[in-house]
Coordinates of C-alpha atoms and ligand atoms in Angstrom, one line a residue:
Chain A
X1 CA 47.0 174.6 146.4
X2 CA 45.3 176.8 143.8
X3 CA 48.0 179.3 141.7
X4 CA 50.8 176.1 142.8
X5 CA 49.8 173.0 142.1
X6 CA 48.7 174.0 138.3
X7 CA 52.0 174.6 137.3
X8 CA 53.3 171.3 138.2
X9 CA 51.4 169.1 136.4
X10 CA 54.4 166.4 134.5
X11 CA 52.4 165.8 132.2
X12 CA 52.3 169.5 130.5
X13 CA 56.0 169.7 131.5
X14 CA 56.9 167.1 129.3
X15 CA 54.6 168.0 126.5
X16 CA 56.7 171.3 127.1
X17 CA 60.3 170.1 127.3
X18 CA 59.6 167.8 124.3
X19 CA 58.3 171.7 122.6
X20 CA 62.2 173.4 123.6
X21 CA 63.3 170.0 121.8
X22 CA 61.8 170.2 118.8
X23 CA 62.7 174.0 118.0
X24 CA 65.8 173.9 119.6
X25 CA 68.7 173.1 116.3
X26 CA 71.8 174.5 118.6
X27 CA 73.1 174.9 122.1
X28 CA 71.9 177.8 123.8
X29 CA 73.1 179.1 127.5
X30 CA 70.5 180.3 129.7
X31 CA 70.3 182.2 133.2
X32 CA 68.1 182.4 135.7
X33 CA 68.5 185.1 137.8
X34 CA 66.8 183.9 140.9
X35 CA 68.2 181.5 143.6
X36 CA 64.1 180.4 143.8
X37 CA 64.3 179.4 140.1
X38 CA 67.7 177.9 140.5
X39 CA 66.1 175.9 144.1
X40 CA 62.9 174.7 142.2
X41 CA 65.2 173.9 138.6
X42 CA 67.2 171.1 141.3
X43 CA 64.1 169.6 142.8
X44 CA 61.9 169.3 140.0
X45 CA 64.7 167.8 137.9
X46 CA 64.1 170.9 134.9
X47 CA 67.6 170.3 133.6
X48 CA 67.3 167.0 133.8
X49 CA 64.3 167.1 131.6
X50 CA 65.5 169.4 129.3
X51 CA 67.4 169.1 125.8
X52 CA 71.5 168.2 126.0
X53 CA 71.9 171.3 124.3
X54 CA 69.7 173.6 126.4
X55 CA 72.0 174.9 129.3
X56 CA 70.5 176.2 132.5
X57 CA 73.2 178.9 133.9
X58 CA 72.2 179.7 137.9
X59 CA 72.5 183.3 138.5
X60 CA 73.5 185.3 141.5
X61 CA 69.7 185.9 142.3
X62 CA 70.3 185.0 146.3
X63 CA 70.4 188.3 148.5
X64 CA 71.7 185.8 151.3
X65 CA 74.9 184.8 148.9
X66 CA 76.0 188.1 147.7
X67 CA 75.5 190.1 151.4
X68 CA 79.1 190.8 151.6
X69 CA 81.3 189.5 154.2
X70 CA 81.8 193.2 155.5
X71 CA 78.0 193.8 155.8
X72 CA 77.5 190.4 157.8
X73 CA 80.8 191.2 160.4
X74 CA 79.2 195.5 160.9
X75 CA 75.8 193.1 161.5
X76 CA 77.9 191.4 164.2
X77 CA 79.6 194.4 165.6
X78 CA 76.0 196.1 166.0
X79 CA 74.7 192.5 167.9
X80 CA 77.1 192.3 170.4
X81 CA 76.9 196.7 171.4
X82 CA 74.9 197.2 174.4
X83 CA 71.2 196.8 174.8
X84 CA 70.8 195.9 171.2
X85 CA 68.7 193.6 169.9
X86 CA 70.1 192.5 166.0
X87 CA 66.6 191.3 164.3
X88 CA 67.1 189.4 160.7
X89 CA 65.9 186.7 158.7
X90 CA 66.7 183.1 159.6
X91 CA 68.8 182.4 155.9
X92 CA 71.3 185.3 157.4
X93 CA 72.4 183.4 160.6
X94 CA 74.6 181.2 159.1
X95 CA 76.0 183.1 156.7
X96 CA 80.3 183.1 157.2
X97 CA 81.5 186.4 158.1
X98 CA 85.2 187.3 158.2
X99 CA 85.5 185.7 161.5
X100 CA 82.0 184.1 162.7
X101 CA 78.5 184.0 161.8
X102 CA 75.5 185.6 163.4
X103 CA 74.6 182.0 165.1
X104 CA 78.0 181.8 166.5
X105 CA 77.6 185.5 167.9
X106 CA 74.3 184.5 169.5
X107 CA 75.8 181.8 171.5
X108 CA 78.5 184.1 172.6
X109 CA 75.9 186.6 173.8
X110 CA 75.0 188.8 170.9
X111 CA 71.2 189.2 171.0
X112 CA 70.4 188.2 167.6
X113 CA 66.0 187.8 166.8
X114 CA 64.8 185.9 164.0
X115 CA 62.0 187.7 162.4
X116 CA 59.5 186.3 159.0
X117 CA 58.8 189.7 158.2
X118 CA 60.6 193.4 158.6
X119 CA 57.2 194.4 160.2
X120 CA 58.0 192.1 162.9
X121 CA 60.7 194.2 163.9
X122 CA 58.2 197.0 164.9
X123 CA 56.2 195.2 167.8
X124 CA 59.9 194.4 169.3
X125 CA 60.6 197.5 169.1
X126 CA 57.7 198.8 170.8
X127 CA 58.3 196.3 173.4
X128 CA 61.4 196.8 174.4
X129 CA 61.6 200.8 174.3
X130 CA 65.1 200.6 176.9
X131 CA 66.8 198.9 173.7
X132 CA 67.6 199.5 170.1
X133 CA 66.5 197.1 167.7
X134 CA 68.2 197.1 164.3
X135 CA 66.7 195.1 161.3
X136 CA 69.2 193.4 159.2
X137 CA 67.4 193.8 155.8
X138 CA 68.7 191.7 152.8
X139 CA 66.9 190.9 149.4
X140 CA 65.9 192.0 146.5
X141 CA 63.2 194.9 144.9
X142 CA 60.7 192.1 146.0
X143 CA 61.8 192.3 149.7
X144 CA 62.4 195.9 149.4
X145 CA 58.6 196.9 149.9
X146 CA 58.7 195.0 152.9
X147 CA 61.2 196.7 154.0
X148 CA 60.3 200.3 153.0
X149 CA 56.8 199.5 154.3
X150 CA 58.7 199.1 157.8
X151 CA 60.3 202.0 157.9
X152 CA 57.6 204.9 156.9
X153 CA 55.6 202.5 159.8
X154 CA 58.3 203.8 162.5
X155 CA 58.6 207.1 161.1
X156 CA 55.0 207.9 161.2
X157 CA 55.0 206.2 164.5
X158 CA 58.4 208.3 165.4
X159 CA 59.8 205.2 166.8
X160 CA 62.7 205.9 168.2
X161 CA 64.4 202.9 168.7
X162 CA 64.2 201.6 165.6
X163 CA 66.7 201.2 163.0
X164 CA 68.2 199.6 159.9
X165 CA 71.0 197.8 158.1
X166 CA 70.2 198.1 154.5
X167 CA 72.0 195.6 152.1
X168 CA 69.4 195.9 149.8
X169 CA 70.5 195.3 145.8
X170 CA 69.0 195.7 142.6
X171 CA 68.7 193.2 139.8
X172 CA 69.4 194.9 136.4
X173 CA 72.7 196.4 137.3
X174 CA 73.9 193.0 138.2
X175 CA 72.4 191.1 134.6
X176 CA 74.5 194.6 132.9
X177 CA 77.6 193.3 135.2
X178 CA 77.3 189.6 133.9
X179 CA 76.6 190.5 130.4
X180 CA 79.8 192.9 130.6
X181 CA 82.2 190.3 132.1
X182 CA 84.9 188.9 129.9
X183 CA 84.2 185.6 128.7
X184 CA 80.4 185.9 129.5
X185 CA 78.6 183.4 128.5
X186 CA 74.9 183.8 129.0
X187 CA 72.8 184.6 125.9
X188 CA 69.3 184.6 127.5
X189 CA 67.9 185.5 131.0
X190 CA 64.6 184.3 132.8
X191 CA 64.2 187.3 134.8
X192 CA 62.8 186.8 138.7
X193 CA 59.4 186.6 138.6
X194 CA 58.5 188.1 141.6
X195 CA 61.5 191.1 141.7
X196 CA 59.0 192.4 138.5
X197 CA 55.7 192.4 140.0
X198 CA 57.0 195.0 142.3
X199 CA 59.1 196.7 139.6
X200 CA 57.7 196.1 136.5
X201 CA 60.2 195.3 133.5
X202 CA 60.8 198.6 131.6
X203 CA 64.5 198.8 133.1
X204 CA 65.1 195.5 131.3
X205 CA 63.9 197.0 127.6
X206 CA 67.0 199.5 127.0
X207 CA 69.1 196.1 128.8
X208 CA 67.6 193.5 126.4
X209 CA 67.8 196.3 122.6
X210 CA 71.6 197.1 124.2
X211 CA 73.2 193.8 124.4
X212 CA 70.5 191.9 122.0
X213 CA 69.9 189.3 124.6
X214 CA 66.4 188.2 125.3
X215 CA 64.5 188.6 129.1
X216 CA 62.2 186.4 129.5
X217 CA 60.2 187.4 133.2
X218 CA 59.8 184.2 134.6
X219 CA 57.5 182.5 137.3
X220 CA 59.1 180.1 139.7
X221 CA 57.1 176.4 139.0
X222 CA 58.5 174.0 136.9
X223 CA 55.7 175.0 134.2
X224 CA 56.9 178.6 134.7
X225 CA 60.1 178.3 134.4
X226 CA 59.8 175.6 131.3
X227 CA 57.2 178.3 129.9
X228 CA 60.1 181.3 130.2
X229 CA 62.6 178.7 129.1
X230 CA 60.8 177.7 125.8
X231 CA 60.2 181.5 125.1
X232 CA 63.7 182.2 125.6
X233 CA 64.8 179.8 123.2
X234 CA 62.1 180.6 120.5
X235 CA 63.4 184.2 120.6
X236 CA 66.9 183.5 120.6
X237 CA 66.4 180.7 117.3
X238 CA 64.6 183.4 115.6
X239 CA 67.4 185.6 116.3
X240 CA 64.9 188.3 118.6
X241 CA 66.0 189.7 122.0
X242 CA 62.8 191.3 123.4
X243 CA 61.6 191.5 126.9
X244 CA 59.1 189.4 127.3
X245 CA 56.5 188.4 129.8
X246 CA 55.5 184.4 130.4
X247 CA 54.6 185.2 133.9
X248 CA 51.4 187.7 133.7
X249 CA 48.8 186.2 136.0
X250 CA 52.0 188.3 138.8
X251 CA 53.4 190.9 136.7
X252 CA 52.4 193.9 134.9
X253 CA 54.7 195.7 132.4
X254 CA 54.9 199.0 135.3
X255 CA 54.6 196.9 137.9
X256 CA 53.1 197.7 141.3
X257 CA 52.8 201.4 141.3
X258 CA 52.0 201.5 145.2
X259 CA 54.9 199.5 145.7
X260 CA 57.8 201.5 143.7
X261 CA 56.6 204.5 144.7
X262 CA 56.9 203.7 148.6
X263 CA 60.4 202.5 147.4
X264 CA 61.1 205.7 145.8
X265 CA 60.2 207.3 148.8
X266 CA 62.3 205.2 151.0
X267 CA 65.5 204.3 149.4
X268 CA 68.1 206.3 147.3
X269 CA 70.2 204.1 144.6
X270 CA 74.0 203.4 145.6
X271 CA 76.5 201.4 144.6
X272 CA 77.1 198.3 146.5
X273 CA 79.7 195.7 146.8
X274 CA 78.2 192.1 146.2
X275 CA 79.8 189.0 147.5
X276 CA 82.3 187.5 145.0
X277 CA 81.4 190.2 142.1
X278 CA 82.6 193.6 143.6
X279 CA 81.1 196.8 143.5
X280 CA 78.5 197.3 141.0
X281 CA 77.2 200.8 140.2
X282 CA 73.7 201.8 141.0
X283 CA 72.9 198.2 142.5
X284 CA 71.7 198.9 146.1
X285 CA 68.8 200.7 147.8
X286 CA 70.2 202.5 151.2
X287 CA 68.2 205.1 153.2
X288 CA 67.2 208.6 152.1
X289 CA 69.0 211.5 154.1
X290 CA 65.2 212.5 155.2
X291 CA 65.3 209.1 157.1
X292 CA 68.9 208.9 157.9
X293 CA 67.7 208.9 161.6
X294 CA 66.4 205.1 161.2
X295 CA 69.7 203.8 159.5
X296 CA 71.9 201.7 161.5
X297 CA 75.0 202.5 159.5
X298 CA 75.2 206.3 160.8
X299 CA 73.5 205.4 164.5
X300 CA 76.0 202.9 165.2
X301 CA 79.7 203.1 163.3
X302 CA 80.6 199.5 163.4
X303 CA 83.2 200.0 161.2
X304 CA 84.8 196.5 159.7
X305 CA 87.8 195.9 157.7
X306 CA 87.2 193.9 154.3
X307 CA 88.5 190.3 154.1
X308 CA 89.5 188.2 151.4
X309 CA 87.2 185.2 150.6
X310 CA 88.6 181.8 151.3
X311 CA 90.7 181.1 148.5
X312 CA 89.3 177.8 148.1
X313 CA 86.1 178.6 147.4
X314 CA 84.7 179.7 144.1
X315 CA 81.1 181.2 145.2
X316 CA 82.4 184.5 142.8
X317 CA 82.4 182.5 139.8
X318 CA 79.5 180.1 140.5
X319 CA 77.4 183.7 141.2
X320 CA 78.0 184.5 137.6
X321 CA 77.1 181.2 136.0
X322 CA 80.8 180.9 135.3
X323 CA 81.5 177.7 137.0
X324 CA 79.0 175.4 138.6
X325 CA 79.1 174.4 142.2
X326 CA 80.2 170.4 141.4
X327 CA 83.4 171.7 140.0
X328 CA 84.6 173.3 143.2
X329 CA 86.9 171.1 144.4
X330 CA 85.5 171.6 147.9
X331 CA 81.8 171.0 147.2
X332 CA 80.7 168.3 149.1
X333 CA 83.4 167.3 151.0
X334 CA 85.1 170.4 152.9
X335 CA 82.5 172.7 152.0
X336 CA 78.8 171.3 152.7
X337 CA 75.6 173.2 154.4
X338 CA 76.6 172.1 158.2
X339 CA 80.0 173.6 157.4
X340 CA 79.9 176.1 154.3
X341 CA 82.9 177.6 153.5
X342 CA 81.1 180.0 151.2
X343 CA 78.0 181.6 150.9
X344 CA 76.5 179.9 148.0
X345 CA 76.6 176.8 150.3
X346 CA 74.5 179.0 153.6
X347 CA 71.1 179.2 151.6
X348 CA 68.9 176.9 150.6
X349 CA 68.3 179.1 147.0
X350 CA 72.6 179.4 147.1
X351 CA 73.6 177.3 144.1
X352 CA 75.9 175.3 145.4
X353 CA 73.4 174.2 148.5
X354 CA 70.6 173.4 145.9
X355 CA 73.3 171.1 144.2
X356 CA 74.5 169.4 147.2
X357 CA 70.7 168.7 148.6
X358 CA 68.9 167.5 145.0
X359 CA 72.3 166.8 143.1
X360 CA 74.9 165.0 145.2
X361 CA 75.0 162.0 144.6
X362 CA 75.5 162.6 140.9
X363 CA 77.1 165.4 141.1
X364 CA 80.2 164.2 142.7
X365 CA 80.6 161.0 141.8
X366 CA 83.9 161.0 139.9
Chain B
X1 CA 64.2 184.4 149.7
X2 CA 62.2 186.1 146.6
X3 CA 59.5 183.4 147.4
X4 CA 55.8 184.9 147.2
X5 CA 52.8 182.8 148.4
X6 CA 49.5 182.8 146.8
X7 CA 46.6 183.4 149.4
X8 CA 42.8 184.3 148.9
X9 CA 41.7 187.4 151.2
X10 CA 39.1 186.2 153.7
X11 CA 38.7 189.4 155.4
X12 CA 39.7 192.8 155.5
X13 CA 40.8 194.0 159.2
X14 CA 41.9 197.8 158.5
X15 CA 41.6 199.8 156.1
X16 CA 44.0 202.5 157.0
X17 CA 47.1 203.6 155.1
X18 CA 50.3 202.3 155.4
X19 CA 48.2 199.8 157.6
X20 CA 45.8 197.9 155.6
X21 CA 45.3 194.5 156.9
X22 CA 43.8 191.6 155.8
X23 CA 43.1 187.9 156.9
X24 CA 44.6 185.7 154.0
X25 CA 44.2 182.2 153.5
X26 CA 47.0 180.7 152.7
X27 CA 45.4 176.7 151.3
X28 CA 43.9 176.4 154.8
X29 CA 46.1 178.0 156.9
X30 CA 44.6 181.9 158.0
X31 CA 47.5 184.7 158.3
X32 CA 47.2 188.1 159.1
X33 CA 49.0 190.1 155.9
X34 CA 49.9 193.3 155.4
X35 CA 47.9 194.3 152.4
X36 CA 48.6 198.5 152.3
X37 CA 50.5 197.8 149.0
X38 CA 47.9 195.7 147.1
X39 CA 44.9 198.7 147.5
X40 CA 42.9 197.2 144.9
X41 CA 42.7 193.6 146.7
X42 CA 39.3 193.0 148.1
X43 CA 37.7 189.9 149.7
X44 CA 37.9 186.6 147.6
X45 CA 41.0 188.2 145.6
X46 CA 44.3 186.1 145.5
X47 CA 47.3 188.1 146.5
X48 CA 51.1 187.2 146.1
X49 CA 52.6 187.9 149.9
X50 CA 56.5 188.2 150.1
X51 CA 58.0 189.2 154.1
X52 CA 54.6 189.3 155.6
X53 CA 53.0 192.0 152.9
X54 CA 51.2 191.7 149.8
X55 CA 53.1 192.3 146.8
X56 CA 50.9 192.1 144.0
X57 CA 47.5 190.5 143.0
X58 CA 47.2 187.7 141.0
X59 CA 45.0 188.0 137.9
X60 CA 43.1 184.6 137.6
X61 CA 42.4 185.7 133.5
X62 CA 45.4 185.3 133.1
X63 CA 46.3 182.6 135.1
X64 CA 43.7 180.5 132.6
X65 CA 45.1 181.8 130.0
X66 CA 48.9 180.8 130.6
X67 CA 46.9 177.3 131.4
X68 CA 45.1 176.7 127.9
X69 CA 48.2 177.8 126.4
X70 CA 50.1 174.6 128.2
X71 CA 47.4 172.4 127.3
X72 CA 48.0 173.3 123.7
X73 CA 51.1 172.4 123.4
X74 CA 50.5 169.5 125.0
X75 CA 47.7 168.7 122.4
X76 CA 50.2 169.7 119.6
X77 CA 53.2 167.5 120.9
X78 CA 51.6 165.0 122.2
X79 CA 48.7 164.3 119.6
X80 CA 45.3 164.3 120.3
X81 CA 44.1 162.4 123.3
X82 CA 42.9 158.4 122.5
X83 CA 39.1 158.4 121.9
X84 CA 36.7 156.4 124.1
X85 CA 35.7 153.4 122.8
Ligands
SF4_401 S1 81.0 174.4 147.1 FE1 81.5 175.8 148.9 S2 83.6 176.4 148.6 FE2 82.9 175.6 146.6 S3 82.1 177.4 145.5 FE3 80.3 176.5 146.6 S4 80.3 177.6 148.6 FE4 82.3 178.0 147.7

């Protein structure tokens, strides 16, 4: 397919791997920020094809993963109220809460829809006016126009039925929380491709001068990635650490202006609590006070206690590039996809899922 | 979850705000996309669609542009290609 297949020519891969070798004269740890990236680094082999040295850190770019466990059981409380109908995306079915997940509640009775689209919310809405339908929404500033999109639909509409559980987060706060951890070791970023050509990448300039640690906005083939990769690596050898674009035929230094500004309209930034890292300041999108009538939080008050994680499970440390998933003790044998015991293991772009389908035989052999 | 598809517009259904929709083929298969965020998408134009919406257009310069650039590294690292006898 035209804008895909290009980027996955091997033969360009190489000739750029063999590039990274060549200028690469030390070690160098690098993160990519997006579960996509980290999904299409395992299945193309990019690590694999890169320099020993060169060290591909996956990030905690999967909205799915960091939905925290609170959010997930308040999404369960809300299912299982009276003439509800709970719409989300498929990835958040299986996602553990405290107790269950969403798949688990829908065979006990919970009316839980999945939807492709926010938008897809609206018609159910519409058609089932006796019933409150609540849209689950997780992701990133990329899914967040979706989302927003939604929203101004049913207030223009005045739908009244209609409402929404926002675990929306933001990106740079969470590269300012890694790059502020103790013992961080992440020295350049490939920035999510797609999260930029809604937002742009000014917010990552004063991030980048601040900590002098190259950005690098990245696509999400193997030629993008190796493309962001090689840039990275450049900029970090010449000692540089500049935001820099390797993805341009998507993303434009401001962005989509139509996009952010329906965001600003929309959404207010709060603090949020991400799976496995804790709150982070300033990282979530929730509903303006002018909408305050479509958010689910203040319609229904599905209060839920916060749990601990499983103790066994390090999803907190692999989110941060800290640890990767094959040194979990569990991955792989108690913790798999049919049975994840955290959430890194639920989605397909969770880190420890991409090493388990693409990895495993390699990755836990002793 | 941050996956965007590349589609070609085919045909512009509405043009209204908050509302504009589109048919977009997506390498065969024809979707209906929301397309109120990419204004400046017409016919023929290849959009990036993320949750059933347009998020941005895809500028074919400099798609080419990223291309030539891979082909010359490939031409520096891997030598010039054998000539033909
Ligand atoms: S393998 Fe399972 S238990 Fe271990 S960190 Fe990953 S999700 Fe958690």
């Amino acid at each position: 397919m035209k804008h895909l297949d290009e980027y996955r020519d091997p033969g360009l891969a190489r000739a750029c791997a063999r590039r990274i070798a060549r200028i690469a004269t030390r070690p160098w740890a690098i993160m990519e920020i997006c579960g996509g990236q980290t999904h299409a680094i395992m299945r193309f082999g990019i690590d694999a094809l890169l320099p020993a040295g060169i060290e591909l850190l996956h990030g905690p770019g999967c909205p799915v993963c960091v939905t925290p466990v609170e959010m997930i059981d308040s999404a369960i409380a809300i299912a299982f109220q009276p003439d509800v109908i709970l719409a989300s995306f498929g990835d958040m079915l299986r996602v553990p809460g405290s107790g269950e997940d969403l798949l688990s509640a829908r065979a006990r009775g919970a009316q839980v829809r999945v939807v492709l689209s926010p938008l897809d919310a609206l018609p159910l809405a519409r058609a089932n006016p006796e019933r409150q339908v609540v849209f689950f929404a997780v992701g990133f500033e990329t899914t967040a126009p979706a989302t927003a999109l939604a929203v101004a639909q049913a207030a223009r509409e005045g739908l009244a039925n209609f409402s929404m559980l926002c675990a929306h987060v933001r990106v740079p706060p969470a590269i300012e929380a890694i790059l502020e951890a103790p013992g961080n070791r992440v020295q350049g970023f490939l920035a999510a491709g797609h999260v930029c050509t809604v937002m742009g990448y000014t917010e990552y300039e004063p991030l980048a001068a601040r900590h002098r640690v190259p950005i690098v906005v990245t696509g999400f083939e193997p030629l993008d990635i190796l493309h962001g990769t090689l840039a990275c690596v450049e900029q970090l050898e010449a000692g540089r650490a500049q935001v820099e674009n390797c993805y341009a035929r998507a993303v434009r230094r401001e962005g989509n202006p139509a996009a952010r500004e329906l965001i600003g309209e929309v959404f207010d930034i709060v603090p949020r609590r991400w799976r496995g890292m804790g709150e982070i300041a300033a990282s979530g999108f929730a509903l303006r006070d002018r909408y305050a009538r479509f958010d689910a939080r203040r319609r229904f008050t599905a209060a839920a206690p916060v749990p601990a994680q499983p103790s066994e499970c390090l999803s907190g440390l692999v989110l941060r590039g800290a640890k990767k998933p094959h040194e979990c003790p569990a991955f792989g044998t108690r913790c798999t996809p049919e049975r994840p015991l955290g959430a890194t293991m639920v989605s397909s772009e969770g880190a420890c899922a991409a090493y388990y389908r693409y990895r495993r035989p390699v990755a836990i052999a002793p | 979850m941050c996956l965007s598809v590349p589609g070609q517009v085919v045909e512009i259904l509405e043009d209204a705000p908050l509302a504009r929709r589109a048919r977009v083929d997506f390498g065969g298969t024809l979707r209906e996309t929301n397309l109120a965020l990419a204004p400046e998408a017409g016919v023929g134009d290849w959009v990036l669609v993320h949750a059933g919406i347009a998020i941005g257009c895809i500028d074919a310069e400099q798609a080419e542009r990223a291309l030539a650039q891979f082909r010359e590294i490939r031409a520096l690292e891997d030598g010039p290609p054998e000539p033909a006898p």
